[in-house]
Short mmCIF file of C-alpha atoms in Angstrom, two decimals:
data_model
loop_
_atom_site.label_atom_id
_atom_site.label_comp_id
_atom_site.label_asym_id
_atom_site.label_seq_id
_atom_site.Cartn_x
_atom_site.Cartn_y
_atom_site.Cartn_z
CA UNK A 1 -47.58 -15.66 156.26
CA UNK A 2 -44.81 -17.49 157.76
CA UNK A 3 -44.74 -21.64 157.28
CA UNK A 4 -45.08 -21.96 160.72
CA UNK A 5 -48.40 -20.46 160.87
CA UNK A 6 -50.01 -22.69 158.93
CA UNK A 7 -52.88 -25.09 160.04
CA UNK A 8 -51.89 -28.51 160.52
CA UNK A 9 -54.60 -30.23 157.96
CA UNK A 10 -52.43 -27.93 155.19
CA UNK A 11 -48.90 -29.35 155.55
CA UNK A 12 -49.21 -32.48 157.37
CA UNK A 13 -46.55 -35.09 156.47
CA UNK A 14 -48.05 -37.63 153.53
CA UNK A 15 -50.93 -39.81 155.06
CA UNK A 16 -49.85 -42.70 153.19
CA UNK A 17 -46.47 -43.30 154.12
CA UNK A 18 -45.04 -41.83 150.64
CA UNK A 19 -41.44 -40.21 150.29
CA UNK A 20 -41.51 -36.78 150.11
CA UNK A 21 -41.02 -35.54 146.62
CA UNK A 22 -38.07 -33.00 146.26
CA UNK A 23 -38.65 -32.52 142.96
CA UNK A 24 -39.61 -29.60 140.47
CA UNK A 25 -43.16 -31.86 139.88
CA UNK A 26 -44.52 -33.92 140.35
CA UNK A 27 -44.31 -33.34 143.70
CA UNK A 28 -45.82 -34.08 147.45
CA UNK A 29 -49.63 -33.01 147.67
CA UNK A 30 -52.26 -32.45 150.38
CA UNK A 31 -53.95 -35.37 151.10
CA UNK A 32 -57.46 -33.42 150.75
CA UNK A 33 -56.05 -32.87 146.64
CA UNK A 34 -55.78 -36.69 146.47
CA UNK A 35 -59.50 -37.15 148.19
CA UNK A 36 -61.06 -34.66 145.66
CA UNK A 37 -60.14 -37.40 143.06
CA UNK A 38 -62.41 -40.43 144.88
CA UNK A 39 -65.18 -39.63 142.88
CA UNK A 40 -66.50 -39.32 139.27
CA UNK A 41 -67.23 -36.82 136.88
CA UNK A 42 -69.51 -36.82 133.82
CA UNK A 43 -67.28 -34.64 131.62
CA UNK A 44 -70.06 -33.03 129.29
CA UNK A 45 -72.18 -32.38 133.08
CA UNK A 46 -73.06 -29.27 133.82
CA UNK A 47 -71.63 -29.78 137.18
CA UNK A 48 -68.03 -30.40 135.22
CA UNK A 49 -68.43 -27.64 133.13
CA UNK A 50 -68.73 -25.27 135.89
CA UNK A 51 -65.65 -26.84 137.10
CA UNK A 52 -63.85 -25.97 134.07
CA UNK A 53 -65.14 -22.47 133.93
CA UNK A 54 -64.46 -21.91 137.03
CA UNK A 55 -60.24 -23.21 137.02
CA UNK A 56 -60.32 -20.92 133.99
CA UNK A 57 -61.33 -17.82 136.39
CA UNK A 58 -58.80 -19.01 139.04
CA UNK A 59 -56.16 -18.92 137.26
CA UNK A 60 -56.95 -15.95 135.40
CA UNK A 61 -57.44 -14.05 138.61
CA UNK A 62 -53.81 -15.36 139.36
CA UNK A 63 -52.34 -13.64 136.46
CA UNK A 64 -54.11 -10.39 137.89
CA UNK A 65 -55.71 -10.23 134.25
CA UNK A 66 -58.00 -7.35 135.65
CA UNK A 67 -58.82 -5.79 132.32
CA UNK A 68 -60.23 -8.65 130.39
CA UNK A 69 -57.80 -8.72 127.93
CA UNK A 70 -56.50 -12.43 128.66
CA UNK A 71 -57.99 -15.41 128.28
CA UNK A 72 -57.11 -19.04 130.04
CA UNK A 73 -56.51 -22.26 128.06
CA UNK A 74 -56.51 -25.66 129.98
CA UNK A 75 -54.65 -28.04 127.45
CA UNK A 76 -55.03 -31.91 128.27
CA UNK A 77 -51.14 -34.07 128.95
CA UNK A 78 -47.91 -32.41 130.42
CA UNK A 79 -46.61 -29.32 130.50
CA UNK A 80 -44.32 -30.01 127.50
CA UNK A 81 -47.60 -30.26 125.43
CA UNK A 82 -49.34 -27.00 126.57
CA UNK A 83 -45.29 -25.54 125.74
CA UNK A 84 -46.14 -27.21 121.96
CA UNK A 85 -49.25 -25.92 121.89
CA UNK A 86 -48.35 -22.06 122.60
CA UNK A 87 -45.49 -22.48 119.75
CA UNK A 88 -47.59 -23.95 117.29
CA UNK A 89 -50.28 -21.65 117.76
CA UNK A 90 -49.06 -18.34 118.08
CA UNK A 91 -45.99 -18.42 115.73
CA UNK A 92 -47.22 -17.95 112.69
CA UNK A 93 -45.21 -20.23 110.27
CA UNK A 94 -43.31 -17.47 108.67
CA UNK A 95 -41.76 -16.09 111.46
CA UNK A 96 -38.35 -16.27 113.39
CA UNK A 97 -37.89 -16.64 117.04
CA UNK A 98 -35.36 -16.21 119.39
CA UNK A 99 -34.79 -19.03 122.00
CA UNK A 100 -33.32 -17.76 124.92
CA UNK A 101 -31.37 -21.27 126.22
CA UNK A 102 -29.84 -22.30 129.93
CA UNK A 103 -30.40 -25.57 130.54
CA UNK A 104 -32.20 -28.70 128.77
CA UNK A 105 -36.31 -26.80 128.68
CA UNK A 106 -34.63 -23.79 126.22
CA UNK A 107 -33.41 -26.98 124.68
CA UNK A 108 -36.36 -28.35 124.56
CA UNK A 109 -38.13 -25.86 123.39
CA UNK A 110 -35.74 -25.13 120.13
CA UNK A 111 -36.59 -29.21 119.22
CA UNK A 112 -39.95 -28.48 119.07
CA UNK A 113 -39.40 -25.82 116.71
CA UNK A 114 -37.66 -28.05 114.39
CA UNK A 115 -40.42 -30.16 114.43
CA UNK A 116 -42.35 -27.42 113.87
CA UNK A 117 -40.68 -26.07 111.12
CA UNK A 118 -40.33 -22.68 112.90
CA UNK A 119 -37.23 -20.67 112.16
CA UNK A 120 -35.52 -19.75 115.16
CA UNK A 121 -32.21 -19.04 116.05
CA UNK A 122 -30.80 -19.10 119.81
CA UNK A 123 -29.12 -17.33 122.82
CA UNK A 124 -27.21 -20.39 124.24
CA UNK A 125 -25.78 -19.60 127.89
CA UNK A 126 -24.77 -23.38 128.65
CA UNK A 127 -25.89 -25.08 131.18
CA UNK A 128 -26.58 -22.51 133.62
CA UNK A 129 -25.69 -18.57 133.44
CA UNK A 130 -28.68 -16.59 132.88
CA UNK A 131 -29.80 -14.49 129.40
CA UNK A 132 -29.64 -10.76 130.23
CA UNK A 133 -31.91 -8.52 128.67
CA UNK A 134 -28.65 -6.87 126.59
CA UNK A 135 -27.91 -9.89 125.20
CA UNK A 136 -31.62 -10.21 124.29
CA UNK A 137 -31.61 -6.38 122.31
CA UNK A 138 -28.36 -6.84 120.71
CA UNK A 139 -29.73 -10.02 118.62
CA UNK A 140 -33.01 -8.31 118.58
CA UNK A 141 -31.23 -5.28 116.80
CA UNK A 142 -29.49 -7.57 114.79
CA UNK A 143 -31.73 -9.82 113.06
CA UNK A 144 -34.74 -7.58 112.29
CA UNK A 145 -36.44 -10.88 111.07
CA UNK A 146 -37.22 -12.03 114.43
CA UNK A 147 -40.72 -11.83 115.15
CA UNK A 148 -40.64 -13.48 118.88
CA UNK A 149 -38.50 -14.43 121.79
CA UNK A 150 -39.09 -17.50 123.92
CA UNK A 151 -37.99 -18.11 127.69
CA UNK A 152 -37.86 -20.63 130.44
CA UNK A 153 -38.73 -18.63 133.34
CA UNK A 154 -37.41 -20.98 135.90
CA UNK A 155 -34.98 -23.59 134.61
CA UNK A 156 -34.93 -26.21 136.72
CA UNK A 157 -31.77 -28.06 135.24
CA UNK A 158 -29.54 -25.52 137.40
CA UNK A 159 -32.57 -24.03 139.27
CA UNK A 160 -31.90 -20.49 137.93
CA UNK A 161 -34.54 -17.74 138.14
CA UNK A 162 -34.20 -16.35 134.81
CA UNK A 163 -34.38 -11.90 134.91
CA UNK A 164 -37.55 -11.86 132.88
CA UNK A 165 -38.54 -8.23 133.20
CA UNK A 166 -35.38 -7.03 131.60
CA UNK A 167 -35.58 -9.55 129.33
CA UNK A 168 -39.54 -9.02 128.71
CA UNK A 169 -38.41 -5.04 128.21
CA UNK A 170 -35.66 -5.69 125.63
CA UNK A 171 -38.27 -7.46 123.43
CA UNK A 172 -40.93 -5.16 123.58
CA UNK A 173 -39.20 -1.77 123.39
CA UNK A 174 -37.82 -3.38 119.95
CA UNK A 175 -41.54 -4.24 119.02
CA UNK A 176 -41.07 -7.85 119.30
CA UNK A 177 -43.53 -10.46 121.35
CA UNK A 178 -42.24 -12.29 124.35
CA UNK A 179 -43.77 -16.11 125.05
CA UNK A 180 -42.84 -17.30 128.25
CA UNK A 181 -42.98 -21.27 129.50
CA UNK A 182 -43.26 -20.43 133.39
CA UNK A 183 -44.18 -24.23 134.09
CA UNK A 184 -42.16 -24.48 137.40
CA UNK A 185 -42.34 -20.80 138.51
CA UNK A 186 -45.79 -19.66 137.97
CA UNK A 187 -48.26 -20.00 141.33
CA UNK A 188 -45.17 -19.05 143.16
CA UNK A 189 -43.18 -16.53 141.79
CA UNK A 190 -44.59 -13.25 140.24
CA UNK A 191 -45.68 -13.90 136.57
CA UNK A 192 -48.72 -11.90 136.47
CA UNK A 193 -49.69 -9.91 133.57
CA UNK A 194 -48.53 -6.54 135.02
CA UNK A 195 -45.15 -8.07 136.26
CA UNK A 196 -44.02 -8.30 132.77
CA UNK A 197 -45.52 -8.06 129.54
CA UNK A 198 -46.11 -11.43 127.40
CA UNK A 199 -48.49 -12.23 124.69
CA UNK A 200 -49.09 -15.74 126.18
CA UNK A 201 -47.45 -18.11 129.52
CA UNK A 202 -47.98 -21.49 129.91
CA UNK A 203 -47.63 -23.67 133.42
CA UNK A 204 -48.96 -26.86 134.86
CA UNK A 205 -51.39 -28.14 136.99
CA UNK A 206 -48.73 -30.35 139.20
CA UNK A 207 -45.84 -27.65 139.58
CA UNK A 208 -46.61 -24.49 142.29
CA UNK A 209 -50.08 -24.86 142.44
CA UNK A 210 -49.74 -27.81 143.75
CA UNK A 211 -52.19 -30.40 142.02
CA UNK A 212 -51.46 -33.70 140.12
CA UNK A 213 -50.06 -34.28 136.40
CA UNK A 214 -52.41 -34.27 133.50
CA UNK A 215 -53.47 -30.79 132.00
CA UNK A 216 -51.30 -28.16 131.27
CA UNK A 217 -53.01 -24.35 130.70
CA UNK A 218 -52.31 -21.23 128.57
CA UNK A 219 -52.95 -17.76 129.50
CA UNK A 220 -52.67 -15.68 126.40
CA UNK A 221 -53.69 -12.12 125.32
CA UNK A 222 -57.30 -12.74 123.37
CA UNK A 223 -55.83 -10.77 120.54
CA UNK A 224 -53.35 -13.73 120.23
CA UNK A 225 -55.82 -16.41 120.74
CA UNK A 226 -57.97 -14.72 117.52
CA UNK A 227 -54.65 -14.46 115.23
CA UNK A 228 -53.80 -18.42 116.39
CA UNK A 229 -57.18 -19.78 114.16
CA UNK A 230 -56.19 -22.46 111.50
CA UNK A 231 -52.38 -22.10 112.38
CA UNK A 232 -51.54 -24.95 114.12
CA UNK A 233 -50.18 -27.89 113.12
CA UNK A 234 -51.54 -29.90 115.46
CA UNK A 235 -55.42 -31.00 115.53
CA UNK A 236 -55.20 -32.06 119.64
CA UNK A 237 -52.70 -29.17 120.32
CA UNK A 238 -54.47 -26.18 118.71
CA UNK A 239 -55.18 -23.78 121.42
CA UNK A 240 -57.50 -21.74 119.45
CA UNK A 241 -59.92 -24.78 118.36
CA UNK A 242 -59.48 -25.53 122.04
CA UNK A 243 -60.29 -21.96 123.08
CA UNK A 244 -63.43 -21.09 120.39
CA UNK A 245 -65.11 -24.67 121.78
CA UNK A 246 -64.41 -24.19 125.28
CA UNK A 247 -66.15 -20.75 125.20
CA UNK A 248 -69.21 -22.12 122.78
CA UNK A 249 -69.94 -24.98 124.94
CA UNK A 250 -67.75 -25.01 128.27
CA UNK A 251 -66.53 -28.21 127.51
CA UNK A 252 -62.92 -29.65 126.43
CA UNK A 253 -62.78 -30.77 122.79
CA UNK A 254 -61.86 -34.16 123.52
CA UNK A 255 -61.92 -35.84 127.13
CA UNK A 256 -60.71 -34.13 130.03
CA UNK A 257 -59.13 -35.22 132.72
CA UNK A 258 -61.67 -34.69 135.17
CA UNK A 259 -59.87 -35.87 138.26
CA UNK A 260 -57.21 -33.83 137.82
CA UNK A 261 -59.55 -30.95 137.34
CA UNK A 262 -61.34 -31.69 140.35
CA UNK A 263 -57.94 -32.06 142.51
CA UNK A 264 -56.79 -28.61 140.81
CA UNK A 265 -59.51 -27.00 141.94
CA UNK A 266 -59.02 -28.82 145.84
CA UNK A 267 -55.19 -27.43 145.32
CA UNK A 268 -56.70 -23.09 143.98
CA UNK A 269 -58.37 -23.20 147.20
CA UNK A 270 -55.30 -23.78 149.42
CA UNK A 271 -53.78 -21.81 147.29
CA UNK A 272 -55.68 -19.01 148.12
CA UNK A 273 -55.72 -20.07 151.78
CA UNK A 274 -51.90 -19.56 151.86
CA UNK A 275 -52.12 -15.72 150.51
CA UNK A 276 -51.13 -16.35 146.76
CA UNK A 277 -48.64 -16.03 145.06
CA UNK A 278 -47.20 -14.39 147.38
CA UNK A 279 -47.79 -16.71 150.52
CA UNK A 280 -46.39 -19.80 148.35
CA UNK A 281 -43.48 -18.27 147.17
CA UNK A 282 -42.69 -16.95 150.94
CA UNK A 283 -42.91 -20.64 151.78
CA UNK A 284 -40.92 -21.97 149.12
CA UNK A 285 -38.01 -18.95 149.75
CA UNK A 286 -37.88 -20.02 153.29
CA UNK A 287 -37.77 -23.91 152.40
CA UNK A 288 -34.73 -23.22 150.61
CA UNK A 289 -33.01 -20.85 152.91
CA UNK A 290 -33.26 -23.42 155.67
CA UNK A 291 -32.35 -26.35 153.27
CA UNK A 292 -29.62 -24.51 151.69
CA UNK A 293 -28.15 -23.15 155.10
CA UNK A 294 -28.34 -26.63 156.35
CA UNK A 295 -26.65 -28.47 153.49
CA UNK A 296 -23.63 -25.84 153.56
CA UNK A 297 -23.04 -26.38 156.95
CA UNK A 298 -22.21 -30.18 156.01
CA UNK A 299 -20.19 -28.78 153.24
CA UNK A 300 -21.98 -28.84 150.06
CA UNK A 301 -21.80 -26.16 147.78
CA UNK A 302 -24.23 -24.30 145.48
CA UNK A 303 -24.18 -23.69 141.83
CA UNK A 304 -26.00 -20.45 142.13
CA UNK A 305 -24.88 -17.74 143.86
CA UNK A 306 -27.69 -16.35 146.32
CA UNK A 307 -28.98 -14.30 143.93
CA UNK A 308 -29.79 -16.83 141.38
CA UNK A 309 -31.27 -19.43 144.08
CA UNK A 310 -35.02 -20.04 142.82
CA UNK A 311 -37.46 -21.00 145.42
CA UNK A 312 -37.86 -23.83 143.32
CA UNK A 313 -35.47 -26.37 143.22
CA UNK A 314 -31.12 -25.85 144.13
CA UNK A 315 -28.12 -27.91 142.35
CA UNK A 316 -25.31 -28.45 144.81
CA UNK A 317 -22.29 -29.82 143.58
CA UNK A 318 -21.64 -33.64 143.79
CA UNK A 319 -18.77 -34.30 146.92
CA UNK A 320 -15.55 -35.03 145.61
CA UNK A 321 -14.61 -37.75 148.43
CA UNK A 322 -14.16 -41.20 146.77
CA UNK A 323 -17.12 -42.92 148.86
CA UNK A 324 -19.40 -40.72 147.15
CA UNK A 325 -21.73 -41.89 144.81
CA UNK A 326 -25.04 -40.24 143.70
CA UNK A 327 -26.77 -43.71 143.18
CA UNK A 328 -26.51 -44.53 146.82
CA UNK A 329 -26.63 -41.39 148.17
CA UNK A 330 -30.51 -41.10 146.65
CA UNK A 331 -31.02 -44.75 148.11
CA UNK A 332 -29.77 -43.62 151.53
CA UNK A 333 -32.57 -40.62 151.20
CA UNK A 334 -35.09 -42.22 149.85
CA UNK A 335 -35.02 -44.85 152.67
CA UNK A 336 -35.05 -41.54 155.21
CA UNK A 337 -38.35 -40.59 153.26
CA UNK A 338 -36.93 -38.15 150.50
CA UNK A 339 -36.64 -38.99 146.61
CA UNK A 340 -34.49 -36.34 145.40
CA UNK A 341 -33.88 -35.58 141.85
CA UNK A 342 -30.36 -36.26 139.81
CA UNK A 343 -28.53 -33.32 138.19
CA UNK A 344 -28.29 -32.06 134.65
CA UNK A 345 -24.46 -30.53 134.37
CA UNK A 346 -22.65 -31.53 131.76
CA UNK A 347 -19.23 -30.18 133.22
CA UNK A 348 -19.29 -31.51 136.92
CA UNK A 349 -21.71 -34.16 138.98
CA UNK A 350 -24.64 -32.81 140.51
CA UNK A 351 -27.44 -33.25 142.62
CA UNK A 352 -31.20 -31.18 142.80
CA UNK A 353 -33.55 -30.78 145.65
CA UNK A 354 -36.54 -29.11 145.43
CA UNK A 355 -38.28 -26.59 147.79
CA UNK A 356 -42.18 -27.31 146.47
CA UNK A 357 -44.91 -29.14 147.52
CA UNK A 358 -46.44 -29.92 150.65
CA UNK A 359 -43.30 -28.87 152.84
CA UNK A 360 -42.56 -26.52 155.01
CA UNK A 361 -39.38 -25.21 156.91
CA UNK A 362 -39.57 -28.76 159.23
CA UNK A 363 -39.49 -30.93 156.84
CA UNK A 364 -36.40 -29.35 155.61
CA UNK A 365 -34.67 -29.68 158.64
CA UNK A 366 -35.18 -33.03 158.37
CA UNK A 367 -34.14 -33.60 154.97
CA UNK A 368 -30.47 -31.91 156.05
CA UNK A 369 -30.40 -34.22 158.97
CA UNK A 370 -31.46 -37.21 156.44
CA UNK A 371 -28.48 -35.60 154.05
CA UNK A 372 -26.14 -35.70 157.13
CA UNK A 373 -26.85 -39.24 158.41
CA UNK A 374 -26.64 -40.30 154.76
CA UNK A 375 -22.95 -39.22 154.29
CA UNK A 376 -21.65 -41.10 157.57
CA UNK A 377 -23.66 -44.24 156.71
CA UNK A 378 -21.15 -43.83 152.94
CA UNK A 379 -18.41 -42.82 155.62
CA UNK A 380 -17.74 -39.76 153.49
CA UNK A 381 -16.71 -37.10 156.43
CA UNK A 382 -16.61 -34.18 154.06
CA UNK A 383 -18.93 -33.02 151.03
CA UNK A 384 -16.61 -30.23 149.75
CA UNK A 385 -17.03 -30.51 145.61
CA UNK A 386 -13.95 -31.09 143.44
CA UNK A 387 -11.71 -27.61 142.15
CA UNK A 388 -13.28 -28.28 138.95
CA UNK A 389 -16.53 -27.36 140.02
CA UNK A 390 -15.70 -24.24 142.30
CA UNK A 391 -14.04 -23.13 138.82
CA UNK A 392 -17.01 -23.45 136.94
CA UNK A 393 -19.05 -21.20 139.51
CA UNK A 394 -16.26 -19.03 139.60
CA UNK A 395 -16.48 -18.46 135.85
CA UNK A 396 -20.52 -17.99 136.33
CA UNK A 397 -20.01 -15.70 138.77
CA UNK A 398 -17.85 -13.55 136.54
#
């Protein structure tokens, strides 16, 4: 369903006066997600438990887990620790894995392995061209030792879409498992269960589903939730302790966050209002078609190629006119109503903007117009990048 079509109590502009947040998360919510938090919860209730149970069915009904062979693990803190959690638990401590890296979460990712004391080796790609499933098979042939892969799905540093169904079939026609941390992409962008094969995916509840920071979940085949007992290293992070108790008691092992629960269940049911998966991700393609068509038209220029742009968050190069300067460009936005997010490129200057949340194709019309009026207040009268940078996209592009 078009943006556009939406009722009015389901993307109004923040209640409170707030700057939108174009970042990848946290990000803008609907103000009924921030009422669902007003009241209290007894966390061993009844009334809380069903709350639990019932985000667990949500999201499994998300990952189109019709068979019954998944199960979902909410995991108290950020997304970062649900990502420990699924490494911890379901690599066994004797084997290898392959980290499939394009930005600083594959980094991220291969750090907490060291602490982990995992083996793993890596697929670096820099900071932003994508791991193709050939790449994936050719160090899967070659190191027979590898017992998993691992994959950002969407890294945000660069705001690439990584391919993860040729990547997903490399690893699994070579008998290998695939873990996938889809924390920015899942909710929005196809990452069911029969999209691509995984043993386990992990996401958050204040990415594209659209509630606020503080639990992170795991969706993991049941067979892999069995194998994890008495591996982990960790006694909070253990998704199998967390897993057996949940489904012996319905309750969290230690205390939940039960506001966030209750606003994550406010944010499943727009959610579902809005047609999915599908429906949020339509929104969030056409937030950053209008965005991106917008900000070329004053000039600035993309990382990505179209066919990388995610419908989560876009880099676009830093101007190269002397008056620039990222520091008061986000002060110029953020006084227009829009805190935008700095970049991660290590070669050339860079900006992100997201295209989730709250927002629809409106509100990026007026963050363009915010971008434009923001240039002539730094009297910079064109936002074309420096060579350097159209030579690194020209290199990504080949």
């Amino acid at each position: 369903m078009p943006a556009d079509a939406k009722t009015n109590d389901v993307l109004e502009a923040p209640r409170l006066g707030e700057p939108y947040l174009l970042t990848p998360g946290p990000l803008t919510t609907a103000f009924s997600i921030k009422e669902a938090m007003l009241r209290d919860w007894g966390s061993w209730d009844g009334d809380f438990r069903g709350m639990t149970a019932e985000l667990r069915r949500e999201l499994l009904a998300i990952a189109g887990d019709e068979s019954g062979q998944y199960d979902c693990v909410p995991m108290q803190g950020s997304g970062s620790f649900s990502v420990e959690a699924m490494l911890g638990s379901f690599i066994p401590r004797d084997g290898k894995v392959l980290v499939l890296m394009n930005g600083a979460y594959g980094q991220r990712i291969a750090q907490t392995l060291n602490y982990l004391g995992r083996a793993h080796v890596s697929i670096d790609k820099g900071d932003y061209m994508p791991p193709r499933g050939s790449e994936v098979a050719a160090a899967l042939d070659a190191d027979p030792a590898i017992t998993h892969v691992v994959v950002v799905h969407c890294e945000t540093s660069s705001g690439i879409l990584n391919p993860l169904e040729e990547i997903s079939e490399a690893v699994y026609s070579r008998g290998r498992k695939l873990l996938v941390d889809s924390m920015s992409a899942f909710g929005a962008v196809p990452a069911g269960v029969g999209d691509f094969r995984y043993e386990a995916i992990v996401s958050s509840a204040n990415k594209c589903i659209e509630g606020v920071p503080g639990f992170g979940f795991v969706i993991a085949r049941k067979s892999e939730l069995e194998a994890a007992k008495d591996r982990s290293h960790s006694l909070s992070l253990d998704v199998h302790a967390q897993w057996a108790y949940m489904n012996k008691t319905g309750q969290w092992r230690f205390t939940p966050p039960t506001h966030v629960v209750a606003a994550f269940l406010a944010a499943l049911r727009l959610h579902r209002k809005e047609g999915g998966v599908a429906g949020r991700g339509a929104r969030y393609a056409n937030n950053r078609d209008v965005m991106v068509a917008g900000m070329r038209q004053l000039g600035f220029e993309t990382l990505l190629g179209d066919e990388w742009l995610s419908p989560i968050i876009v880099t676009f190069f830093s101007p190269a006119h002397p008056n620039f300067s990222f520091e008061r460009f986000y002060e110029l936005m953020k006084a227009r109503g829009f805190i935008i997010y700095p970049g991660k490129l290590t070669v050339v200057d860079s900006f992100r903007i997201g295209c989730i949340g709250q927002m629809d194709s409106h509100v990026m019309q007026k963050v363009v117009a915010a971008a434009a009026e923001s240039l002539a207040e730094m009297r910079v009268d064109t936002a074309t990048p420096p060579a350097l940078a159209l030579a690194e996209r020209a290199r990504l592009a080949a």
